[in-house]
PDB file of C-alpha atoms in Angstrom:
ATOM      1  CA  UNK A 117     -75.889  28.009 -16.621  1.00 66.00           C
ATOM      2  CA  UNK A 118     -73.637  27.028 -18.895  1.00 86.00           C
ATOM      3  CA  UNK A 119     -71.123  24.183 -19.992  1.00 96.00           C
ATOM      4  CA  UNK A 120     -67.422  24.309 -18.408  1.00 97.00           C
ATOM      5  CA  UNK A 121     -65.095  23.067 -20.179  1.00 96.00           C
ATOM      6  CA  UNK A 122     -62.355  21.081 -18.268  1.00 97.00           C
ATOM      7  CA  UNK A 123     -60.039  23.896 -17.997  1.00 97.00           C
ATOM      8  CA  UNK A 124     -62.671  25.800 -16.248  1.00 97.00           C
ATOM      9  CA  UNK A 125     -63.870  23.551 -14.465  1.00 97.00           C
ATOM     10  CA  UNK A 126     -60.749  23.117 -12.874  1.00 97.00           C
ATOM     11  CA  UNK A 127     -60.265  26.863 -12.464  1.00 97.00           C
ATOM     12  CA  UNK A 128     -63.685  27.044 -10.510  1.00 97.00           C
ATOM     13  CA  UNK A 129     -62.838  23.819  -8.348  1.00 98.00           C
ATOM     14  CA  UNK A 130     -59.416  25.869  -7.175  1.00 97.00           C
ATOM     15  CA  UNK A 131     -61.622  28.930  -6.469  1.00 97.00           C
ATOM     16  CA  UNK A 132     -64.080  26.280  -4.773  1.00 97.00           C
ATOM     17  CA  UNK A 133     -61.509  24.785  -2.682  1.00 97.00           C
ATOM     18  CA  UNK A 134     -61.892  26.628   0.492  1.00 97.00           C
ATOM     19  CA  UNK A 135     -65.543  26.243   0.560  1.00 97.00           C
ATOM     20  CA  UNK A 136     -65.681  22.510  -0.006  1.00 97.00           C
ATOM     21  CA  UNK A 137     -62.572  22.625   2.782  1.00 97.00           C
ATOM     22  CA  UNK A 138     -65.542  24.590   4.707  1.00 98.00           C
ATOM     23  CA  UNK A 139     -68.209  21.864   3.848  1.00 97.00           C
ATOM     24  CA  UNK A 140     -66.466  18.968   5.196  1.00 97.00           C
ATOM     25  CA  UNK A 141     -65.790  20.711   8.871  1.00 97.00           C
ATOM     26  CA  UNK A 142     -69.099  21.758   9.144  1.00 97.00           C
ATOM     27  CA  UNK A 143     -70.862  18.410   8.062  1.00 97.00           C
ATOM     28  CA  UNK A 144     -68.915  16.968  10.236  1.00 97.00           C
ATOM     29  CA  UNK A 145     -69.649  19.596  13.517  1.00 97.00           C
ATOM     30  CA  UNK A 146     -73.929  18.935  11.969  1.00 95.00           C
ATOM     31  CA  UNK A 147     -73.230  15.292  12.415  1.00 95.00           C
ATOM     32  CA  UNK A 148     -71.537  15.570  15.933  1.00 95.00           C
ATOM     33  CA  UNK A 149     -74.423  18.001  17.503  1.00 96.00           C
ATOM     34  CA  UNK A 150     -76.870  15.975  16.047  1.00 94.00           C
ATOM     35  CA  UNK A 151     -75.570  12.745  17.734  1.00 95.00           C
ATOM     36  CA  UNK A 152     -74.963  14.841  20.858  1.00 95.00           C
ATOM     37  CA  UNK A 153     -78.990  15.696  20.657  1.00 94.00           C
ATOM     38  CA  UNK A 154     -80.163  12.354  19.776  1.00 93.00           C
ATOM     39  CA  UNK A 155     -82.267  10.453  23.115  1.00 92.00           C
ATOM     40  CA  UNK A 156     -78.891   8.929  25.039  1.00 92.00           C
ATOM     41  CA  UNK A 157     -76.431  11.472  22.960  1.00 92.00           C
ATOM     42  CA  UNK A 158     -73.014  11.887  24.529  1.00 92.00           C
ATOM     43  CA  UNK A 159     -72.849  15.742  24.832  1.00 93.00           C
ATOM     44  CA  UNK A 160     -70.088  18.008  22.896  1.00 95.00           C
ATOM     45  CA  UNK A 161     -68.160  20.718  23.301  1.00 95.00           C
ATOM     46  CA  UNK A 162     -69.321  22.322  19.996  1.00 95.00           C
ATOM     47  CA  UNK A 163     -73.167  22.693  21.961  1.00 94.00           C
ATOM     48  CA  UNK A 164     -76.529  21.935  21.567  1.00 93.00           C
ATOM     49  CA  UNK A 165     -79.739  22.856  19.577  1.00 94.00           C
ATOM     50  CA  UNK A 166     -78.899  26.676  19.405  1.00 94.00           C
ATOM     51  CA  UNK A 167     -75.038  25.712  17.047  1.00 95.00           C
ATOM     52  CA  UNK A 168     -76.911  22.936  15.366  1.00 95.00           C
ATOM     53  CA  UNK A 169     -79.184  25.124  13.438  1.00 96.00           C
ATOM     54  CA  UNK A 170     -76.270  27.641  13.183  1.00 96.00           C
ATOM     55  CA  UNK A 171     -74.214  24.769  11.581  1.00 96.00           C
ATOM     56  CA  UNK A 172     -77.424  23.341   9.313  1.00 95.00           C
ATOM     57  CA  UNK A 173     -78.168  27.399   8.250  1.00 97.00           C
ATOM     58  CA  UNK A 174     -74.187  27.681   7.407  1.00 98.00           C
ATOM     59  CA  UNK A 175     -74.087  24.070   5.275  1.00 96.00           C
ATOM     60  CA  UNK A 176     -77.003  25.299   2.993  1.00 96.00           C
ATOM     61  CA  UNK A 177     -74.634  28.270   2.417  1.00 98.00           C
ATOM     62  CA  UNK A 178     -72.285  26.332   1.382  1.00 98.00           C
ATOM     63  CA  UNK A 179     -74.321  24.103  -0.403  1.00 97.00           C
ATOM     64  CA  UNK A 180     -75.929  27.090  -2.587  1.00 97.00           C
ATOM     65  CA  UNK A 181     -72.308  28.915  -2.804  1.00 97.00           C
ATOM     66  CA  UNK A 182     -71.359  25.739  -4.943  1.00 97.00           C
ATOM     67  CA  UNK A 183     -74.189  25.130  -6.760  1.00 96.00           C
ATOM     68  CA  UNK A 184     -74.527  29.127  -8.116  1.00 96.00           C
ATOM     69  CA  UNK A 185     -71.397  28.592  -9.893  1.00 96.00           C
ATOM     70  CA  UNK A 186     -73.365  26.404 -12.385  1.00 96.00           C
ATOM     71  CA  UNK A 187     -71.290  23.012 -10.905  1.00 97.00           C
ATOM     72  CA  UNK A 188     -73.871  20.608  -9.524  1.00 96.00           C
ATOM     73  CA  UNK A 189     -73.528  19.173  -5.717  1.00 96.00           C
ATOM     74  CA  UNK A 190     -73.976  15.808  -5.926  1.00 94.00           C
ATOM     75  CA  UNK A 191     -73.406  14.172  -2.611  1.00 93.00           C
ATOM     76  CA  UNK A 192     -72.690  15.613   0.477  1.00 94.00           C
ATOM     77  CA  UNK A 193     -71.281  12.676   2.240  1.00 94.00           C
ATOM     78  CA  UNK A 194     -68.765  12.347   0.540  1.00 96.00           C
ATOM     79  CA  UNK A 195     -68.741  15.310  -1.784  1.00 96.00           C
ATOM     80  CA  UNK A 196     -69.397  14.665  -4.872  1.00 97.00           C
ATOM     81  CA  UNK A 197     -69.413  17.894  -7.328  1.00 97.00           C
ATOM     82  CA  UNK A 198     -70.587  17.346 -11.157  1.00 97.00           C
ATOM     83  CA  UNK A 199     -69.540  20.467 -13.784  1.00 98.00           C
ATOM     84  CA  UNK A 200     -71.989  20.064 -17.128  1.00 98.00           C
ATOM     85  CA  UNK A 201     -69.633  19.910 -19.929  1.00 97.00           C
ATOM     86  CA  UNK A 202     -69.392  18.746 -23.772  1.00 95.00           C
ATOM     87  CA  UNK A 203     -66.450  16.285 -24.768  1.00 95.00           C
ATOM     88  CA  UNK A 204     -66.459  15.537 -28.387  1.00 93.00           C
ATOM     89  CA  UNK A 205     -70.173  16.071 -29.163  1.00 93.00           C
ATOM     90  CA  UNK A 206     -71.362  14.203 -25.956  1.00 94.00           C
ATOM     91  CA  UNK A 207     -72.940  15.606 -22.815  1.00 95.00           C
ATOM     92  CA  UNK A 208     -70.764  14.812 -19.570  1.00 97.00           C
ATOM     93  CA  UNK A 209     -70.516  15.720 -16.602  1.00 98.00           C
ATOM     94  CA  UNK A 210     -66.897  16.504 -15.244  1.00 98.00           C
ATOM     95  CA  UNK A 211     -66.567  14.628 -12.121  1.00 97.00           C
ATOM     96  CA  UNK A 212     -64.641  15.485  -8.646  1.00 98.00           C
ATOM     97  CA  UNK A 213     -64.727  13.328  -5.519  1.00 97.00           C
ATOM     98  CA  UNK A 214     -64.056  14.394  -1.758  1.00 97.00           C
ATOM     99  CA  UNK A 215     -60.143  13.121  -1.522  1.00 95.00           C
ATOM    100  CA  UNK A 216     -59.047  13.667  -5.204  1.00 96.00           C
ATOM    101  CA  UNK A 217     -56.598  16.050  -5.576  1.00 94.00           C
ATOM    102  CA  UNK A 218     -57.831  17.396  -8.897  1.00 95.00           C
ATOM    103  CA  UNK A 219     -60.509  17.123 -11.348  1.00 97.00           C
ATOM    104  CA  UNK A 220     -59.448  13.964 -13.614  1.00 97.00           C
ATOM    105  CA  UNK A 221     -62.934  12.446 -14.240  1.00 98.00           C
ATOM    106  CA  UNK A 222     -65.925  12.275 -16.281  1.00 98.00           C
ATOM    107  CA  UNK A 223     -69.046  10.518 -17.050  1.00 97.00           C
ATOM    108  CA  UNK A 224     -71.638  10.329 -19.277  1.00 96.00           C
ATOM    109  CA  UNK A 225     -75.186  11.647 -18.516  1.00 93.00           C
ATOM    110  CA  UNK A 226     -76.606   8.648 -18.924  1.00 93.00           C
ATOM    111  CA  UNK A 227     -74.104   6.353 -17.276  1.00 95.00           C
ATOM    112  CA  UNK A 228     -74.248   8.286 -13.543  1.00 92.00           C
ATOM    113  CA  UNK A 229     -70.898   7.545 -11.423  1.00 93.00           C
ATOM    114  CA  UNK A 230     -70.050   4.241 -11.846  1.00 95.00           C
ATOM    115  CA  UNK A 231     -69.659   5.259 -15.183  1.00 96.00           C
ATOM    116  CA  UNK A 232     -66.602   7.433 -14.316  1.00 97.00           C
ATOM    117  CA  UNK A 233     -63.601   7.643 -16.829  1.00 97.00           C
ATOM    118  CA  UNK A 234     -60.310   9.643 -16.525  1.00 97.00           C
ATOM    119  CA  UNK A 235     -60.207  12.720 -18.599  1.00 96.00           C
ATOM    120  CA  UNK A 236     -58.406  11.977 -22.124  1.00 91.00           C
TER     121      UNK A 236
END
């Protein structure tokens, strides 16, 4: 796929929005039935076995729904979505965190997260 450039990339987070909104209920319904099957799991109201494999088919949905859009899904817990990009002649990758409001981020290839910068 190709680069986004920050305006797009902040288009296709906006059109993303509902399915990371989607992400972050059902990780947290996988993480709830999975407790709930563990050996001494407190049982849930969302079920057993049969909605936990519902809920893991539904997150890889998800998971490939984000990732066909060319952005890359970095993290799950929290989510962590990466959009390849090009500032000034250097590979980056635009960066957006579970909790931010908007994409305001970026990071050299090289440099991973903690290499994070706002966007000029």
């Amino acid at each position: 796929m190709g680069l986004f450039t920050p305006a797009q990339a902040r288009i296709e987070l906006a059109r993303l929005r509902p399915v990371l909104d989607e992400l972050v209920v059902v990780r947290a319904d996988m993480v709830e039935l999975s407790a709930a099957l563990a050996v001494g799991g407190t049982p849930t109201a969302l079920g057993g076995l049969p909605e936990q494999k519902a809920a893991e088919a539904r997150l890889n949905e998800l998971m490939t729904e984000v990732q066909e859009t060319g952005a890359e899904l970095k993290g799950v817990a929290p989510l962590l979505v990466d959009f390849p990009a090009d500032l000034d002649g250097v590979p980056v990758l635009l960066c957006w965190l579970e909790g931010e409001t908007e994409l305001g981020w970026y990071h050299r290839l090289d440099l991973g997260f903690a290499g994070r910068r706002r966007l000029p």
